[in-house]
Amino acid sequence: MASCARFEAVFQSLVGELREELAQRGLPNDHNDRFQQCLISNTQGGKLNRGLTVVDTGLSLLQRSLSDDEFHHLSILGWATEIFQASYLVWDDIMDSSEYRRGKPCWYRQEGIGLTAVNDAAMLHSSIFRILRKHFKTHPAYCDLLELLQEASFRTELGQLCDTHVRDMADMTSEMYSSIAINKTAFYSFFLPVALALHYLQRASEVNLKQAERILLPMGEYFQIQDDYLDVFGNPEVTGKVGMDIQDNKCSWIIVQALQRCNDEQREVLFPSYGQKGDMHEARVKQVFGQIDMEEVYRQFEDAKINELQAEIGRIEEGAGLRKEVFTLLLSKIMHRNK
């Protein structure tokens, strides 16, 4: 697995490069400081799983130590993934009126920020393409890298569109949930990091990409389901955020499954309380979740999903340079997580 310290050192070099480019474009120092603060604040404090996955995928595919150039380039692509996520989390927190992210106030809630965070997120997103142009313009897969990130942007925004507009509980179906989870989370969180490494190492054959997508999108959906479970049943001191899915009327896996299991009397509690602000309404919803034992429903789902993913990984054809190890490592990082 990649060294976190070495990976983070690459980020510091990217911060310096972006600062230098903005200065060359005439940006005053105080505005440059502001962007640097935004960049650092919104990419730090997480587990860096997405970024490190790019490097770890390279290690698994090559089955040897990376050269200095390979590590540096894969780390840059890893940080592009982390900055990509940072931009969408800033936007997402604004749209959801979230209060905390990674144990601290959301960026838009910090002093002097407010809705200027909308442009900050756009700057973060645009900076990805400045980084790619500087480091990969002459790489044979440069256009593929750009198209992959553009596809990830479109898919994430499509998922966000559905997530923010599904408000009627009649629309909270398994099909709608799966569409939201795969587009908003799974594509950029799981497929994107692996596909970036495949393109960089020029192993992104159609066969390899299809195999990767077949496993990584369901794995990413499982990851989102974990998030939904932790939002309701997790410990905020461990997860770093206060769960708001119930009060925010989210089309989460928990409510979708609950609607399939509750009786008419329980529905009469859920319908007027789900999506309403206030601890009293949330307590009523959680009481129904307890009555139908949603924690046990989740545990059974998780065990079955892990077995299903492991079976799919076992069917991977490695002849075109893909490695089962890529997916085994990813699954090991997320299974049975509590934050």
Short mmCIF file of C-alpha atoms in Angstrom, two decimals:
data_model
loop_
_atom_site.label_atom_id
_atom_site.label_comp_id
_atom_site.label_asym_id
_atom_site.label_seq_id
_atom_site.Cartn_x
_atom_site.Cartn_y
_atom_site.Cartn_z
CA MET A 1 0.00 0.00 0.00
CA ALA A 2 1.11 3.54 -0.71
CA SER A 3 2.80 5.68 1.93
CA CYS A 4 0.44 8.38 3.21
CA ALA A 5 3.32 10.72 4.06
CA ARG A 6 4.81 10.42 0.60
CA PHE A 7 1.38 10.85 -0.98
CA GLU A 8 0.67 13.97 1.09
CA ALA A 9 4.03 15.46 0.08
CA VAL A 10 2.80 15.47 -3.52
CA PHE A 11 -0.21 17.53 -2.42
CA GLN A 12 2.08 20.20 -1.01
CA SER A 13 3.82 20.48 -4.36
CA LEU A 14 0.45 20.86 -6.12
CA VAL A 15 -0.60 23.60 -3.69
CA GLY A 16 2.58 25.46 -4.57
CA GLU A 17 2.04 24.99 -8.31
CA LEU A 18 -1.52 26.29 -8.18
CA ARG A 19 -0.47 29.25 -6.07
CA GLU A 20 2.25 30.11 -8.58
CA GLU A 21 -0.16 29.88 -11.53
CA LEU A 22 -2.72 32.12 -9.84
CA ALA A 23 0.00 34.65 -9.03
CA GLN A 24 1.14 34.63 -12.67
CA ARG A 25 -2.44 35.42 -13.66
CA GLY A 26 -2.36 38.52 -11.45
CA LEU A 27 -4.40 37.25 -8.50
CA PRO A 28 -3.66 39.40 -5.43
CA ASN A 29 -1.95 37.66 -2.53
CA ASP A 30 -4.95 37.87 -0.20
CA HIS A 31 -7.20 36.15 -2.78
CA ASN A 32 -4.48 33.60 -3.44
CA ASP A 33 -4.30 32.95 0.31
CA ARG A 34 -8.06 32.47 0.36
CA PHE A 35 -7.96 29.86 -2.41
CA GLN A 36 -5.07 28.06 -0.73
CA GLN A 37 -7.04 27.99 2.52
CA CYS A 38 -10.06 26.60 0.66
CA LEU A 39 -7.96 23.94 -1.07
CA ILE A 40 -6.26 22.76 2.10
CA SER A 41 -9.32 22.93 4.34
CA ASN A 42 -11.54 20.93 2.00
CA THR A 43 -9.07 18.19 1.11
CA GLN A 44 -7.69 17.49 4.59
CA GLY A 45 -9.25 15.54 7.46
CA GLY A 46 -10.57 12.63 5.42
CA LYS A 47 -9.21 9.12 5.02
CA LEU A 48 -7.81 9.84 1.52
CA ASN A 49 -9.13 6.46 0.36
CA ARG A 50 -10.02 7.66 -3.12
CA GLY A 51 -6.67 9.27 -3.77
CA LEU A 52 -4.62 6.44 -2.33
CA THR A 53 -6.66 3.97 -4.37
CA VAL A 54 -5.16 5.40 -7.56
CA VAL A 55 -1.64 4.70 -6.29
CA ASP A 56 -2.54 1.32 -4.77
CA THR A 57 -4.17 0.30 -8.05
CA GLY A 58 -0.94 1.11 -9.85
CA LEU A 59 1.01 -1.03 -7.40
CA SER A 60 -1.40 -3.93 -7.80
CA LEU A 61 -1.45 -3.74 -11.60
CA LEU A 62 2.32 -3.58 -12.00
CA GLN A 63 3.09 -6.12 -9.25
CA ARG A 64 6.28 -4.23 -8.37
CA SER A 65 7.47 -1.08 -6.67
CA LEU A 66 6.64 2.12 -8.51
CA SER A 67 9.34 4.28 -10.03
CA ASP A 68 9.59 7.82 -8.67
CA ASP A 69 7.83 9.17 -11.77
CA GLU A 70 5.08 6.56 -11.58
CA PHE A 71 4.44 7.27 -7.91
CA HIS A 72 4.43 11.03 -8.53
CA HIS A 73 2.05 10.84 -11.49
CA LEU A 74 -0.33 8.38 -9.85
CA SER A 75 -0.33 10.54 -6.72
CA ILE A 76 -1.21 13.60 -8.79
CA LEU A 77 -4.15 11.68 -10.26
CA GLY A 78 -5.04 10.61 -6.73
CA TRP A 79 -5.10 14.22 -5.56
CA ALA A 80 -7.17 15.15 -8.61
CA THR A 81 -9.71 12.65 -7.29
CA GLU A 82 -9.56 14.11 -3.78
CA ILE A 83 -9.99 17.68 -5.09
CA PHE A 84 -12.86 16.46 -7.28
CA GLN A 85 -14.58 15.10 -4.19
CA ALA A 86 -13.84 18.27 -2.21
CA SER A 87 -15.57 20.46 -4.79
CA TYR A 88 -18.74 18.37 -4.79
CA LEU A 89 -18.83 18.09 -1.00
CA VAL A 90 -18.77 21.89 -0.71
CA TRP A 91 -21.69 22.15 -3.14
CA ASP A 92 -23.52 19.25 -1.48
CA ASP A 93 -23.22 20.75 2.00
CA ILE A 94 -24.71 24.03 0.77
CA MET A 95 -27.65 22.32 -0.95
CA ASP A 96 -28.32 20.12 2.09
CA SER A 97 -27.80 22.96 4.60
CA SER A 98 -25.36 20.66 6.40
CA GLU A 99 -23.65 21.90 9.53
CA TYR A 100 -20.54 19.75 9.93
CA ARG A 101 -18.12 17.94 7.68
CA ARG A 102 -15.28 15.79 9.06
CA GLY A 103 -15.83 17.07 12.57
CA LYS A 104 -15.69 20.80 11.78
CA PRO A 105 -18.17 23.37 10.42
CA CYS A 106 -18.83 23.00 6.70
CA TRP A 107 -16.79 25.36 4.52
CA TYR A 108 -19.74 27.64 3.71
CA ARG A 109 -20.50 27.96 7.44
CA GLN A 110 -17.01 29.16 8.34
CA GLU A 111 -16.41 32.81 9.14
CA GLY A 112 -16.33 35.09 6.11
CA ILE A 113 -17.27 32.37 3.62
CA GLY A 114 -21.05 32.02 3.18
CA LEU A 115 -22.32 31.56 -0.37
CA THR A 116 -18.99 32.58 -1.88
CA ALA A 117 -18.31 28.88 -1.24
CA VAL A 118 -20.22 28.22 -4.49
CA ASN A 119 -17.42 29.85 -6.47
CA ASP A 120 -14.78 28.27 -4.22
CA ALA A 121 -16.10 24.83 -5.18
CA ALA A 122 -16.05 25.79 -8.86
CA MET A 123 -12.43 26.92 -8.49
CA LEU A 124 -11.52 23.62 -6.87
CA HIS A 125 -13.14 21.74 -9.73
CA SER A 126 -11.44 23.86 -12.39
CA SER A 127 -8.05 23.44 -10.74
CA ILE A 128 -8.17 19.70 -11.48
CA PHE A 129 -7.93 20.41 -15.19
CA ARG A 130 -5.07 22.87 -14.69
CA ILE A 131 -3.19 20.14 -12.85
CA LEU A 132 -3.85 17.57 -15.57
CA ARG A 133 -2.78 19.95 -18.33
CA LYS A 134 0.50 20.71 -16.58
CA HIS A 135 1.46 17.11 -15.84
CA PHE A 136 -0.21 14.93 -18.49
CA LYS A 137 -0.63 17.00 -21.66
CA THR A 138 1.93 14.85 -23.51
CA HIS A 139 0.74 11.55 -22.03
CA PRO A 140 -0.88 9.21 -24.61
CA ALA A 141 -3.98 8.90 -22.40
CA TYR A 142 -4.42 12.65 -21.75
CA CYS A 143 -7.72 12.89 -23.66
CA ASP A 144 -8.98 9.72 -21.97
CA LEU A 145 -8.17 11.17 -18.55
CA LEU A 146 -10.05 14.38 -19.38
CA GLU A 147 -13.06 12.51 -20.72
CA LEU A 148 -13.13 10.24 -17.68
CA LEU A 149 -13.20 13.20 -15.29
CA GLN A 150 -15.85 14.93 -17.38
CA GLU A 151 -17.95 11.76 -17.28
CA ALA A 152 -17.47 11.59 -13.51
CA SER A 153 -18.65 15.20 -13.23
CA PHE A 154 -21.75 14.52 -15.31
CA ARG A 155 -22.61 11.35 -13.39
CA THR A 156 -22.13 13.04 -10.01
CA GLU A 157 -24.32 15.98 -11.03
CA LEU A 158 -26.97 13.61 -12.39
CA GLY A 159 -27.03 11.79 -9.07
CA GLN A 160 -27.21 15.09 -7.20
CA LEU A 161 -30.13 16.20 -9.37
CA CYS A 162 -32.14 13.12 -8.42
CA ASP A 163 -31.04 13.26 -4.78
CA THR A 164 -32.21 16.84 -4.32
CA HIS A 165 -35.52 16.45 -6.19
CA VAL A 166 -36.91 13.18 -4.84
CA ARG A 167 -39.24 14.44 -2.13
CA ASP A 168 -42.35 12.27 -2.37
CA MET A 169 -42.05 9.02 -0.43
CA ALA A 170 -43.86 7.25 -3.27
CA ASP A 171 -40.77 7.95 -5.40
CA MET A 172 -38.37 6.48 -2.83
CA THR A 173 -37.99 3.12 -4.55
CA SER A 174 -35.07 0.70 -4.77
CA GLU A 175 -34.62 1.64 -8.43
CA MET A 176 -34.46 5.37 -7.69
CA TYR A 177 -32.12 4.79 -4.77
CA SER A 178 -29.75 2.68 -6.85
CA SER A 179 -29.63 5.34 -9.58
CA ILE A 180 -28.76 8.05 -7.04
CA ALA A 181 -26.12 5.97 -5.25
CA ILE A 182 -24.38 4.75 -8.39
CA ASN A 183 -24.27 8.15 -10.08
CA LYS A 184 -23.66 10.41 -7.09
CA THR A 185 -21.21 8.23 -5.17
CA ALA A 186 -20.12 4.96 -6.76
CA PHE A 187 -18.80 6.26 -10.08
CA TYR A 188 -16.40 8.88 -8.75
CA SER A 189 -15.55 7.17 -5.46
CA PHE A 190 -14.78 3.70 -6.79
CA PHE A 191 -14.67 3.47 -10.57
CA LEU A 192 -12.88 6.79 -11.18
CA PRO A 193 -9.71 6.08 -9.10
CA VAL A 194 -9.21 2.63 -10.62
CA ALA A 195 -9.96 3.82 -14.16
CA LEU A 196 -7.49 6.72 -13.79
CA ALA A 197 -4.73 4.26 -12.93
CA LEU A 198 -5.72 1.95 -15.79
CA HIS A 199 -5.58 4.83 -18.28
CA TYR A 200 -2.27 6.15 -16.94
CA LEU A 201 -0.66 2.69 -17.19
CA GLN A 202 -2.37 2.15 -20.58
CA ARG A 203 -4.25 -0.93 -19.46
CA ALA A 204 -7.68 0.61 -19.98
CA SER A 205 -8.91 -1.91 -22.54
CA GLU A 206 -12.65 -2.19 -23.06
CA VAL A 207 -12.59 -5.58 -21.34
CA ASN A 208 -10.75 -4.26 -18.29
CA LEU A 209 -12.95 -1.18 -17.94
CA LYS A 210 -16.14 -3.24 -18.20
CA GLN A 211 -14.90 -5.74 -15.61
CA ALA A 212 -13.92 -2.92 -13.28
CA GLU A 213 -17.27 -1.17 -13.69
CA ARG A 214 -19.19 -4.41 -13.11
CA ILE A 215 -17.63 -4.74 -9.65
CA LEU A 216 -16.93 -1.17 -8.59
CA LEU A 217 -20.37 0.34 -9.15
CA PRO A 218 -22.11 -2.22 -6.88
CA MET A 219 -19.25 -1.81 -4.41
CA GLY A 220 -19.77 1.94 -4.43
CA GLU A 221 -23.50 1.48 -3.92
CA TYR A 222 -22.71 -0.70 -0.90
CA PHE A 223 -20.46 2.10 0.37
CA GLN A 224 -23.32 4.61 0.07
CA ILE A 225 -25.66 2.21 1.86
CA GLN A 226 -23.11 2.08 4.68
CA ASP A 227 -23.20 5.89 4.83
CA ASP A 228 -26.98 5.84 5.00
CA TYR A 229 -26.90 3.31 7.82
CA LEU A 230 -24.29 5.32 9.75
CA ASP A 231 -26.30 8.52 9.27
CA VAL A 232 -29.13 6.98 11.31
CA PHE A 233 -27.39 4.47 13.57
CA GLY A 234 -23.75 5.66 13.71
CA ASN A 235 -22.00 7.51 16.52
CA PRO A 236 -21.45 11.19 15.53
CA GLU A 237 -18.27 11.27 17.63
CA VAL A 238 -16.90 8.52 15.39
CA THR A 239 -18.38 9.54 12.03
CA GLY A 240 -17.58 13.24 12.49
CA LYS A 241 -21.02 14.45 11.44
CA VAL A 242 -24.56 14.60 12.77
CA GLY A 243 -26.96 12.50 10.73
CA MET A 244 -29.63 14.57 8.99
CA ASP A 245 -31.09 12.19 6.39
CA ILE A 246 -34.37 11.76 8.28
CA GLN A 247 -35.01 15.48 8.76
CA ASP A 248 -33.74 16.28 5.25
CA ASN A 249 -36.21 13.85 3.65
CA LYS A 250 -33.43 11.93 1.91
CA CYS A 251 -34.11 8.98 -0.35
CA SER A 252 -31.81 6.80 1.74
CA TRP A 253 -31.46 3.03 1.76
CA ILE A 254 -32.88 2.92 5.28
CA ILE A 255 -36.19 4.58 4.40
CA VAL A 256 -36.50 2.65 1.13
CA GLN A 257 -36.13 -0.65 2.97
CA ALA A 258 -38.36 0.49 5.84
CA LEU A 259 -41.18 1.37 3.44
CA GLN A 260 -41.03 -2.17 2.04
CA ARG A 261 -41.32 -3.70 5.52
CA CYS A 262 -43.60 -1.51 7.62
CA ASN A 263 -47.32 -2.07 8.16
CA ASP A 264 -50.10 0.46 7.62
CA GLU A 265 -49.94 1.70 11.21
CA GLN A 266 -46.20 2.30 10.96
CA ARG A 267 -46.65 4.09 7.64
CA GLU A 268 -49.04 6.48 9.36
CA VAL A 269 -46.14 7.42 11.65
CA LEU A 270 -43.50 7.64 8.92
CA PHE A 271 -45.39 9.71 6.35
CA PRO A 272 -46.11 12.80 8.50
CA SER A 273 -42.76 12.67 10.37
CA TYR A 274 -40.12 11.72 7.79
CA GLY A 275 -38.61 14.85 6.30
CA GLN A 276 -39.82 17.13 9.09
CA LYS A 277 -37.49 19.25 11.19
CA GLY A 278 -37.29 18.61 14.91
CA ASP A 279 -36.08 15.92 17.28
CA MET A 280 -39.63 14.76 18.03
CA HIS A 281 -40.32 13.81 14.40
CA GLU A 282 -36.92 12.14 14.09
CA ALA A 283 -37.54 10.11 17.25
CA ARG A 284 -40.85 8.85 15.85
CA VAL A 285 -39.19 7.73 12.65
CA LYS A 286 -36.38 6.00 14.53
CA GLN A 287 -38.95 4.25 16.71
CA VAL A 288 -40.46 2.65 13.60
CA PHE A 289 -36.99 1.72 12.37
CA GLY A 290 -36.47 -0.02 15.69
CA GLN A 291 -39.79 -1.85 15.50
CA ILE A 292 -38.89 -3.41 12.15
CA ASP A 293 -35.28 -3.97 13.29
CA MET A 294 -33.56 -2.06 10.50
CA GLU A 295 -30.19 -2.63 12.14
CA GLU A 296 -30.59 -6.39 11.67
CA VAL A 297 -31.89 -5.86 8.12
CA TYR A 298 -28.70 -3.94 7.38
CA ARG A 299 -26.43 -6.57 8.97
CA GLN A 300 -27.99 -9.31 6.86
CA PHE A 301 -27.71 -7.17 3.73
CA GLU A 302 -24.06 -6.38 4.42
CA ASP A 303 -23.04 -10.00 4.88
CA ALA A 304 -24.82 -11.01 1.67
CA LYS A 305 -23.36 -8.09 -0.32
CA ILE A 306 -19.80 -8.86 0.80
CA ASN A 307 -20.21 -12.49 -0.30
CA GLU A 308 -21.65 -11.34 -3.64
CA LEU A 309 -18.78 -8.92 -4.28
CA GLN A 310 -16.16 -11.50 -3.33
CA ALA A 311 -17.72 -13.95 -5.79
CA GLU A 312 -17.63 -11.32 -8.57
CA ILE A 313 -13.99 -10.55 -7.81
CA GLY A 314 -13.21 -14.26 -8.11
CA ARG A 315 -14.58 -14.24 -11.67
CA ILE A 316 -12.25 -11.50 -12.93
CA GLU A 317 -10.21 -12.41 -16.02
CA GLU A 318 -6.63 -11.21 -15.51
CA GLY A 319 -5.35 -11.93 -19.01
CA ALA A 320 -5.50 -8.29 -20.15
CA GLY A 321 -3.54 -6.99 -17.17
CA LEU A 322 -6.28 -6.44 -14.60
CA ARG A 323 -5.68 -7.87 -11.12
CA LYS A 324 -8.16 -9.27 -8.59
CA GLU A 325 -5.99 -7.74 -5.88
CA VAL A 326 -7.19 -4.24 -6.89
CA PHE A 327 -10.74 -5.08 -5.89
CA THR A 328 -9.93 -7.26 -2.90
CA LEU A 329 -7.95 -4.40 -1.36
CA LEU A 330 -10.75 -1.90 -1.99
CA LEU A 331 -13.36 -4.15 -0.43
CA SER A 332 -11.17 -4.80 2.61
CA LYS A 333 -10.98 -1.04 3.25
CA ILE A 334 -14.73 -0.56 3.50
CA MET A 335 -16.35 -3.76 4.74
CA HIS A 336 -17.91 -3.49 8.21
CA ARG A 337 -16.71 0.13 8.58
CA ASN A 338 -18.10 2.35 11.36
CA LYS A 339 -17.22 5.78 9.95
#
